[in-house]
Each structure stands twice: as structure tokens, then as C-alpha cells.
Tab-separated table of C-alpha atoms in Angstrom:
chain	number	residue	atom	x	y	z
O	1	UNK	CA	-48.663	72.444	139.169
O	2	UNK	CA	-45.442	71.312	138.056
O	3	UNK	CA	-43.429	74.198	138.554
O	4	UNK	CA	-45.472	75.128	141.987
O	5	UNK	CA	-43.155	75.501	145.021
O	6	UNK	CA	-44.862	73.693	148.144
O	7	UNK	CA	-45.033	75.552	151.571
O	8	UNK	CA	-42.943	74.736	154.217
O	9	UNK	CA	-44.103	77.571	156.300
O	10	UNK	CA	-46.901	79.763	156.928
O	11	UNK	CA	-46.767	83.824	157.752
O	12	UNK	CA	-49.376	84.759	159.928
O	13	UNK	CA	-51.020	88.521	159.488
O	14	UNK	CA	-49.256	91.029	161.326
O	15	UNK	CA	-50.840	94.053	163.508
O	16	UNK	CA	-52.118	96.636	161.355
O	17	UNK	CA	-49.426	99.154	159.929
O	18	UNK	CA	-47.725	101.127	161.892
O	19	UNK	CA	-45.903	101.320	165.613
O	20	UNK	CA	-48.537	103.296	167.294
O	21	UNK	CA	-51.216	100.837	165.333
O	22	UNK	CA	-49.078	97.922	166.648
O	23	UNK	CA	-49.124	99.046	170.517
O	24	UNK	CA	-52.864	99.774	170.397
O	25	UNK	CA	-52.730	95.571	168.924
O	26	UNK	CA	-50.794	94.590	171.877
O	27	UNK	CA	-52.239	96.407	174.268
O	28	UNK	CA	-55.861	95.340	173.515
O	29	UNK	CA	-54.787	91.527	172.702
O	30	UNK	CA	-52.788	91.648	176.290
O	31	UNK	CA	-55.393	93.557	178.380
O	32	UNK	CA	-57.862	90.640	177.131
O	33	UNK	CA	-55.862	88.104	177.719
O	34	UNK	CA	-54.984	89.057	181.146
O	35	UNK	CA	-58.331	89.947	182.110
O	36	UNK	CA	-59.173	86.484	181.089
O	37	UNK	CA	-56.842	84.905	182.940
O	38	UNK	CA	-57.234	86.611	186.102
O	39	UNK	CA	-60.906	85.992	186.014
O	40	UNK	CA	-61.173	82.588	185.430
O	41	UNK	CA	-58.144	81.715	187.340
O	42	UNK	CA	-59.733	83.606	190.254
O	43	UNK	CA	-63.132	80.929	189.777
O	44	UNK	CA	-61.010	78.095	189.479
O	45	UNK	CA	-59.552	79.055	193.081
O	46	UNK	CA	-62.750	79.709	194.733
O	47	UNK	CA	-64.810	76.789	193.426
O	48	UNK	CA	-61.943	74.176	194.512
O	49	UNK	CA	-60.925	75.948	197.779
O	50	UNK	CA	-64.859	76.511	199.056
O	51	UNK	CA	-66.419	72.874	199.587
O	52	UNK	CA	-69.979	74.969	199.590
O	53	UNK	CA	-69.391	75.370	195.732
O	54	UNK	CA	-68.533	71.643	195.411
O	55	UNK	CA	-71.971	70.932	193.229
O	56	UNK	CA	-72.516	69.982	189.482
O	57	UNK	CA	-73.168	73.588	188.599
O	58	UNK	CA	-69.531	75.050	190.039
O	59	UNK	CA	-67.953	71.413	188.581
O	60	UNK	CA	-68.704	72.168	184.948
O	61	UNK	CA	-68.329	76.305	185.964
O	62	UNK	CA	-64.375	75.102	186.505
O	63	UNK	CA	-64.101	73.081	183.862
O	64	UNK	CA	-65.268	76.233	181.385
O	65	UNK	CA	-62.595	78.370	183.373
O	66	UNK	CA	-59.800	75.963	182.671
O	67	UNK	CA	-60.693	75.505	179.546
O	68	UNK	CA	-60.917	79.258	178.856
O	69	UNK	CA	-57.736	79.842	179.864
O	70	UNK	CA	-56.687	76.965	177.452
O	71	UNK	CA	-58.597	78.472	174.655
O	72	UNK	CA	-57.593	82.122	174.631
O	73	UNK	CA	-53.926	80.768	175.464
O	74	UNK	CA	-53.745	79.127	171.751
O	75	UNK	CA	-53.970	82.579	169.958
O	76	UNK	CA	-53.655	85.897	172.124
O	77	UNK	CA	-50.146	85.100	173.296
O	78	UNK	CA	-48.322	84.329	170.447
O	79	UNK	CA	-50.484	87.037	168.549
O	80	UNK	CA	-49.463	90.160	171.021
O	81	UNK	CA	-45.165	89.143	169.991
O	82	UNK	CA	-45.717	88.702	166.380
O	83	UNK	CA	-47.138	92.313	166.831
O	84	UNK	CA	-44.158	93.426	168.379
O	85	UNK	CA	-41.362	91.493	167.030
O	86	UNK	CA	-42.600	91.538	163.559
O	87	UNK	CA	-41.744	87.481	163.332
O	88	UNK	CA	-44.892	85.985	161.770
O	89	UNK	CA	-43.674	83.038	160.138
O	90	UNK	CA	-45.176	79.354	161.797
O	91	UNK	CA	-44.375	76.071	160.932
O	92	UNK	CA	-46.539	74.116	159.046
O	93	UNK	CA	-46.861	71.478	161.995
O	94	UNK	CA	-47.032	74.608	164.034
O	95	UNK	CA	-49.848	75.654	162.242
O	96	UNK	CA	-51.752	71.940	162.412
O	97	UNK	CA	-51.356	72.398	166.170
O	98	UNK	CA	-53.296	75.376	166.281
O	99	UNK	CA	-56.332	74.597	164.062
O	100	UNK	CA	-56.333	71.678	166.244
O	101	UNK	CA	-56.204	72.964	169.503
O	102	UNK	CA	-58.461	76.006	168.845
O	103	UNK	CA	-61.121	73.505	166.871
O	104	UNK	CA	-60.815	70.891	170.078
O	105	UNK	CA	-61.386	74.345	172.654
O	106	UNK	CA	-64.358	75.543	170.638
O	107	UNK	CA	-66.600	72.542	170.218
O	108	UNK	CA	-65.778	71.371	173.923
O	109	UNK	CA	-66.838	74.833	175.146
O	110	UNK	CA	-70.008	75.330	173.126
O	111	UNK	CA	-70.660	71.290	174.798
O	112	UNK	CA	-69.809	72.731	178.338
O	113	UNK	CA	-72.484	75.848	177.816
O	114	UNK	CA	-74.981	73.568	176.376
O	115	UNK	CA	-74.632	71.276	179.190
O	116	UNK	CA	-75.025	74.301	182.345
O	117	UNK	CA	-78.111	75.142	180.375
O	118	UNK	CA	-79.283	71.840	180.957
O	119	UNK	CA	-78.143	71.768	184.734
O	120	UNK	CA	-79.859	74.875	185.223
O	121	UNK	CA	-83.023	73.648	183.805
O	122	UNK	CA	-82.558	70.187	185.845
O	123	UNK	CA	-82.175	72.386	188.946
O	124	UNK	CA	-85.061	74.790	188.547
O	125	UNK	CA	-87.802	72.556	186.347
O	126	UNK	CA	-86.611	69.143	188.617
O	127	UNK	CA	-85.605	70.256	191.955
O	128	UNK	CA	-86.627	66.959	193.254
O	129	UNK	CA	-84.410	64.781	190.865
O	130	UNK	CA	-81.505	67.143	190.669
O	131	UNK	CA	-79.457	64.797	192.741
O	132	UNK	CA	-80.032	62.008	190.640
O	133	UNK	CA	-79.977	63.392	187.406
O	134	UNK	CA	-76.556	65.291	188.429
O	135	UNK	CA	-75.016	63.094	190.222
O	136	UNK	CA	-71.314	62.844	190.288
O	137	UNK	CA	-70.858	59.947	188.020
O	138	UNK	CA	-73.022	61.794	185.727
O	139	UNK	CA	-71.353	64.752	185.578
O	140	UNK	CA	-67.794	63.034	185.073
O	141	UNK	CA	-68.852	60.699	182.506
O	142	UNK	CA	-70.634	63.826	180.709
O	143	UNK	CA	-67.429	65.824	181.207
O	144	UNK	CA	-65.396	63.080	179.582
O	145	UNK	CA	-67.600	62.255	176.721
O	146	UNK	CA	-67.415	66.258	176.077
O	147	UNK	CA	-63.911	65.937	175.995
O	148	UNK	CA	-63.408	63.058	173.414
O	149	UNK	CA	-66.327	64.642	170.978
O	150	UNK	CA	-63.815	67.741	171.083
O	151	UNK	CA	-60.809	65.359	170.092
O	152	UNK	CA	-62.662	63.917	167.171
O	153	UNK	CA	-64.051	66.996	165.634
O	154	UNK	CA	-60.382	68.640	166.081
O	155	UNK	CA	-59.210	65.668	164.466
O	156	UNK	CA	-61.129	65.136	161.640
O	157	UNK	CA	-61.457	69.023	160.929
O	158	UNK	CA	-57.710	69.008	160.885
O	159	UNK	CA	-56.981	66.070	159.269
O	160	UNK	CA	-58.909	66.795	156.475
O	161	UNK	CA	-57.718	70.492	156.187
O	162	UNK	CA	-53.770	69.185	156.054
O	163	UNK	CA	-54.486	66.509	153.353
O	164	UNK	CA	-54.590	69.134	151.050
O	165	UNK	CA	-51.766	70.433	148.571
O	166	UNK	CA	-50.630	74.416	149.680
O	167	UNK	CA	-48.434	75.644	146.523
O	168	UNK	CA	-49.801	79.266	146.193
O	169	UNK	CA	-49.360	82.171	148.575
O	170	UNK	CA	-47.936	81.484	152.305
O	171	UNK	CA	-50.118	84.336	154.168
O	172	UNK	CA	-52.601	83.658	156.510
O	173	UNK	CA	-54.827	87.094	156.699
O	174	UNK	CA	-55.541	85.727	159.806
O	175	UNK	CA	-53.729	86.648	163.293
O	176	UNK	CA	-53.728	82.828	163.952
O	177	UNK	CA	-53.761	79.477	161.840
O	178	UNK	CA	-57.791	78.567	161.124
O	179	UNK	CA	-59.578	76.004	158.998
O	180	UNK	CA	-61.199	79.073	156.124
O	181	UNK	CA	-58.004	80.870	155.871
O	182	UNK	CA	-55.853	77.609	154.564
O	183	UNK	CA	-58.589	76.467	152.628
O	184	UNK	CA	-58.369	79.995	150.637
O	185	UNK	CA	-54.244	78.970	150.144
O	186	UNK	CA	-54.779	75.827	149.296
O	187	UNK	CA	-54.492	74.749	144.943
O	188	UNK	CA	-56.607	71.287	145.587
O	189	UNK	CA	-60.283	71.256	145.225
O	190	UNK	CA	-61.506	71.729	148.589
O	191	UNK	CA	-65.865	71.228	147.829
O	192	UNK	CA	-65.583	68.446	150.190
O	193	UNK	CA	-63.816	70.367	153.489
O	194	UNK	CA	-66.472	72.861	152.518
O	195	UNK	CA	-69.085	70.645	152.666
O	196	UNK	CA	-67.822	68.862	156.221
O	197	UNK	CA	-67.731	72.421	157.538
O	198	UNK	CA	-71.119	73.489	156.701
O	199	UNK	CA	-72.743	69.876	157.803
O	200	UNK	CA	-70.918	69.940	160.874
O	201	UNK	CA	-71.657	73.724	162.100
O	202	UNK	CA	-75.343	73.257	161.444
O	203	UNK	CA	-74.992	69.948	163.275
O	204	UNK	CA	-73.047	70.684	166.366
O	205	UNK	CA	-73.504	74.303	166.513
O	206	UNK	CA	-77.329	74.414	165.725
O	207	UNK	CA	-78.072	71.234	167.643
O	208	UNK	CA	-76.380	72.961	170.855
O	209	UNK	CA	-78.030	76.125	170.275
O	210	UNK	CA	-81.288	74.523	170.143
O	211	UNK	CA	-80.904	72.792	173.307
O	212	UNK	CA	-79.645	75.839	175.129
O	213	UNK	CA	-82.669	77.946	173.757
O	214	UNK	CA	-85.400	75.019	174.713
O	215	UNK	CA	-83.472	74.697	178.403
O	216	UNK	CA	-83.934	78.398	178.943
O	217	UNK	CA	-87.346	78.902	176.960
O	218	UNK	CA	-88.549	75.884	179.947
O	219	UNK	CA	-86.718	77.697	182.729
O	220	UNK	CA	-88.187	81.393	181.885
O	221	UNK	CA	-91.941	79.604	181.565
O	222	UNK	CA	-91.458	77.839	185.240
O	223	UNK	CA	-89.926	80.952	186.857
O	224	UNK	CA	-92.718	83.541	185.472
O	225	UNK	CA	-94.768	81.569	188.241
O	226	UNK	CA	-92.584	83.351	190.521
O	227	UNK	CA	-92.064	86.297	192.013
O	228	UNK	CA	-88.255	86.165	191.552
O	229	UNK	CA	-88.684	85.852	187.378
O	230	UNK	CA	-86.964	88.922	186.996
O	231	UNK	CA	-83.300	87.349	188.720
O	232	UNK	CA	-84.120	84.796	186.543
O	233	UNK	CA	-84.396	86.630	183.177
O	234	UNK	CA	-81.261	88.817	184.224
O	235	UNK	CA	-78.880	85.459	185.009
O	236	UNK	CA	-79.865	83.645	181.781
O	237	UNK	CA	-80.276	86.401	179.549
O	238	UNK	CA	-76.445	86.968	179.402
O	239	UNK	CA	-75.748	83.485	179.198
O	240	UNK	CA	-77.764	83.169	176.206
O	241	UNK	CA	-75.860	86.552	174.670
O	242	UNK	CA	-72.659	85.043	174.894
O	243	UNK	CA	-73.830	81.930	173.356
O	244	UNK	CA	-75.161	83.956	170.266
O	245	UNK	CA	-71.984	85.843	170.145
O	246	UNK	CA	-69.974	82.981	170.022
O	247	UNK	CA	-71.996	81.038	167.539
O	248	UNK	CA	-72.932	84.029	165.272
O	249	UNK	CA	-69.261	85.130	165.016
O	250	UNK	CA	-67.949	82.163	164.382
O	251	UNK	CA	-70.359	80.942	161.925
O	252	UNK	CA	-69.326	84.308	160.136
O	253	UNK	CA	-65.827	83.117	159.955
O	254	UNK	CA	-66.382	79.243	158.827
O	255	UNK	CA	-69.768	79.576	157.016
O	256	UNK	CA	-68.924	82.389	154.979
O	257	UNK	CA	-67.770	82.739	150.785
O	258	UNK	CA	-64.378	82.840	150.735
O	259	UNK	CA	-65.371	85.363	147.086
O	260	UNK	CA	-66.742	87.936	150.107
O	261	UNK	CA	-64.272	87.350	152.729
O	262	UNK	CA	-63.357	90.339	154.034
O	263	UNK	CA	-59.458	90.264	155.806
O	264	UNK	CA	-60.605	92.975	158.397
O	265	UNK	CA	-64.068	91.749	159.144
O	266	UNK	CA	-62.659	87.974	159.555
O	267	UNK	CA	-59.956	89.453	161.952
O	268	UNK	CA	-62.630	91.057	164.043
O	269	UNK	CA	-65.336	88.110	163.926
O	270	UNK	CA	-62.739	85.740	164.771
O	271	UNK	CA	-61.363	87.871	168.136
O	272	UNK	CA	-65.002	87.951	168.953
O	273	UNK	CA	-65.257	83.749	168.964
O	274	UNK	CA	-61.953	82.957	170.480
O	275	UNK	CA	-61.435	86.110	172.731
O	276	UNK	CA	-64.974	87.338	173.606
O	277	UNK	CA	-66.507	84.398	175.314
O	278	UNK	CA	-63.149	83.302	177.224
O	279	UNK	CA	-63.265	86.803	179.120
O	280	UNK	CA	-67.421	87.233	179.648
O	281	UNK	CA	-68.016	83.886	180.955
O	282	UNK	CA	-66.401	84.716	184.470
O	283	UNK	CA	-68.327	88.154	184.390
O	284	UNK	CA	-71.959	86.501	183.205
O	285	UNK	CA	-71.692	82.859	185.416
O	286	UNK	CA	-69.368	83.329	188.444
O	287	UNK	CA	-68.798	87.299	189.152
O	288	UNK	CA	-72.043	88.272	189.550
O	289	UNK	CA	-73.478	85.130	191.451
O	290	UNK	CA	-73.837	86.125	194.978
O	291	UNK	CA	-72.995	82.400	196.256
O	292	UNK	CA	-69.018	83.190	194.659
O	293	UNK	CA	-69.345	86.591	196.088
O	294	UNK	CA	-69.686	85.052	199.418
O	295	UNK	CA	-67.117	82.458	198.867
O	296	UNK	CA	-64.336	85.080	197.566
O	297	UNK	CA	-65.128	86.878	201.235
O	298	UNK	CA	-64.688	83.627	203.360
O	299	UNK	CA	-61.315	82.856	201.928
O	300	UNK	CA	-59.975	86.445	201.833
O	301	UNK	CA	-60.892	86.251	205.667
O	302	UNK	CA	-59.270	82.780	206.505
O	303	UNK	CA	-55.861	84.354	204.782
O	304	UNK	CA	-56.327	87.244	206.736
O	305	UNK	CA	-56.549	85.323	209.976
O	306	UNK	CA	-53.800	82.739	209.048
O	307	UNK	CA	-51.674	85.491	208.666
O	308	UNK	CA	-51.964	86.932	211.892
């Protein structure tokens, strides 16, 4: 250790080799990101600008969409010029603000989907104390207490990862800065970031999951009553796909060996838990709901009349 050389910088991994390899990168990473943007800037709009849509349900729908925007912000961007430019190298503070960021925008989003499952089962299984239940207060102080879980598991997540000694290698074969990737650079014994990982993935992630399954499972057994089950099962099925795919692929990425990692496979399971979910979730909650539809129409119409 005594003749190890500590890092002052980290080099992120690059787009795979070769210019026309490179634009295919960008172009996907960009088309993504933009996609995402213009989606969930377009529900941010709508739900503030149509007072029909000021409810719970389109509260926390805004707060995902700003938050999404946030999320896929941390990564995409900086990813698509490294592709280009070649430049790959981040600071090692850089690098801290990253983890924590993209750690703070994961847990607060898999809180924010756990939490419309439970709105939606409040609004179908309790029609009658929906109001009370959701009321304003409710949803605020829920919003807020989602937000300072997310600092704290950032924090800790982060803290603990940057205690540690990095005196080997200085590539990340990652296309941004993550927890499993450092952990593989690092030359101190790491059992016990391990160990936090594992306890708190099962904890958060399979405590949410659980919630969001038992909230649906409770809403498909009241609306099977009904002769509208069928909307039902096609509005929460997706919901409950993009939960999976975000869980599932980012388990793969924190859960697994680091002996079995797999550079490619960690690349493409960690674009499908930072990238994936960000550019669905207007699709699956907003796009497709007839209610946002409707509002989209009335405000195209009052711009077209203010105009004339």
C-alpha cells in the first residue's frame, strides 16, 4: 500500500469503439433524454395550468415528472459529450455528486410510485374517505417526508462509499459514477458497504414493492365487481411493469457479485433503471389518461383563442 498512488480523478467508460458505434451512443442516449424531457415537461404544464387536475393523484403525478427530469438529467447529458468529445475524466467530488444525486432520485422515485399505488387504492377501495385520507396536508407532509428519506439514504450510501481508500485502477466501466463500480476500485475491505447495500435494497426496495403489489392485488379484487375491470387491469398493469423494471434492473446492478459482473450487461441494466422509467412514466400515468387528454385540448384551445 505504500507505494500505491491515490486517485484524484475518475475516467468514466466511453461509448463503445468506434465513430459510427459512438453516434448510434449519442443518438440513442439523446433521443431518450429528449423524449423524457418533453414528456414530462409537457405533464408538468398541464397538471399546473388545468385547476381540474389540481387533486392528490396529478400532485404526486408532477412531482414524479420533475423529478424525472432531475433523474435522467444526472447521467444522459454528460454521458451523450463524453461520447463525442472523448473527455471521460470526473473529479472525484464530481463523482460523489453523482452517486449522490442519482441514489437521492432513485429511492425518492420508487417512494413516489409506492405512494400513487396507495392513492389509487385510497380512491377506488375508499371513495368515501378519499378526501380525508388525501387531503392536502397529507399529501405535502408525505411529499416532504419522501424527500428527506431520499437525502438520508443518498447520504449515508455515499458517505460510506467515499470513506474508502481508491489506489488501484481509475476506470469506472460504468457510463456514470455508481455505488458497485467504486466499490470494485476500491483496495479497502468493503464487506460492510456490501452488507448496507444488500440490507437496504431488500428493505426499501422490497418493502415498496410489497406495498405496491398488495395496493394493486386490493384494487384488481374490488374492480372485478365491475364491469369496467378490464380499464382497470390495463391502467395498473403498466404501472406495475415499470415498477418491476426498475427494481429488477437495478437490483441486477447493486445486488450482484462483483466476480460475475459483466461491463456490458451492467451498462445495459443500469440505462434500464435510470433511463427506462424516467421516459415510460409519462406514457403509462399521464399520456394515456383521458382526463390529461382532455386537459392538453382545453389549453391548446385557450392559446388558440388568445392569439386571435
Amino acid at each position: 500500500m505504500a507505494n500505491a498512488t491515490m486517485v484524484t480523478e475518475f475516467l468514466l467508460l466511453g461509448s463503445p469503439n468506434g465513430w459510427n458505434m459512438s453516434f448510434l451512443y449519442f443518438t440513442i442516449f439523446s433521443m431518450t433524454y429528449l423524449g423524457t424531457l418533453l414528456g414530462n415537461l409537457l405533464i408538468v404544464t398541464v397538471t399546473t395550468a388545468d385547476q381540474n387536475l389540481h387533486t392528490p393523484m396529478y400532485f404526486f403525478l408532477r412531482n414524479l415528472s420533475i423529478l424525472d427530469m432531475c433523474y435522467i438529467s444526472i447521467t444522459v447529458p454528460n454521458a451523450c459529450v463524453n461520447s463525442l468529445t472523448g473527455n471521460r475524466a470526473i473529479s472525484v467530488a464530481g463523482c460523489a455528486t453523482q452517486i449522490f444525486l442519482v441514489l437521492f432520485c432513485a429511492c425518492v422515485e420508487l417512494l413516489f410510485l409506492t405512494i400513487m399505488a396507495w392513492d389509487r387504492y385510497v380512491a377506488i377501495c375508499q371513495p368515501l374517505q378519499y378526501p380525508f385520507i388525501m387531503n392536502p396536508q397529507i399529501c405535502v407532509h408525505m411529499t416532504l417526508a419522501t424527500l428527506v428519506s431520499g437525502l438520508l439514504y443518498a447520504g449515508v450510501h455515499t458517505g460510506n462509499t467515499f470513506r474508502l481508500s481508491f489506489c488501484q485502477s481509475n476506470v469506472v466501466h460504468q457510463f456514470f459514477c455508481d455505488v458497485p463500480s467504486l466499490l470494485r476500485l476500491s483496495c479497502s475491505d468493503t464487506t460492510s458497504n456490501m452488507v448496507l447495500l444488500f440490507v437496504s435494497a431488500v428493505g426499501i426496495g422490497g418493502g415498496c414493492f410489497t406495498l405496491i403489489a398488495m395496493s394493486y392485488i386490493r384494487i384488481f379484487s374490488a374492480v372485478l365487481k365491475f364491469s369496467e375491470s378490464g380499464k382497470a387491469f390495463s391502467t395498473c398493469t403498466p404501472h406495475i411493469l415499470v415498477v418491476s423494471i426498475f427494481l429488477s434492473s437495478g437490483a441486477g446492478v447493486y445486488m450482484r457479485s462483483s466476480a460475475t459482473s459483466d461491463t456490458l450487461q451492467n451498462i445495459v441494466l443500469s440505462a434500464f433503471y435510470t433511463m427506462v422509467p424516467p421516459f415510460l412514466n409519462p406514457l403509462i400515468y399521464s399520456l394515456r389518461n383521458k382526463q390529461v387528454k382532455e386537459a392538453v385540448r382545453r389549453i391548446m384551445q385557450r392559446q388558440l383563442f388568445s392569439g386571435k
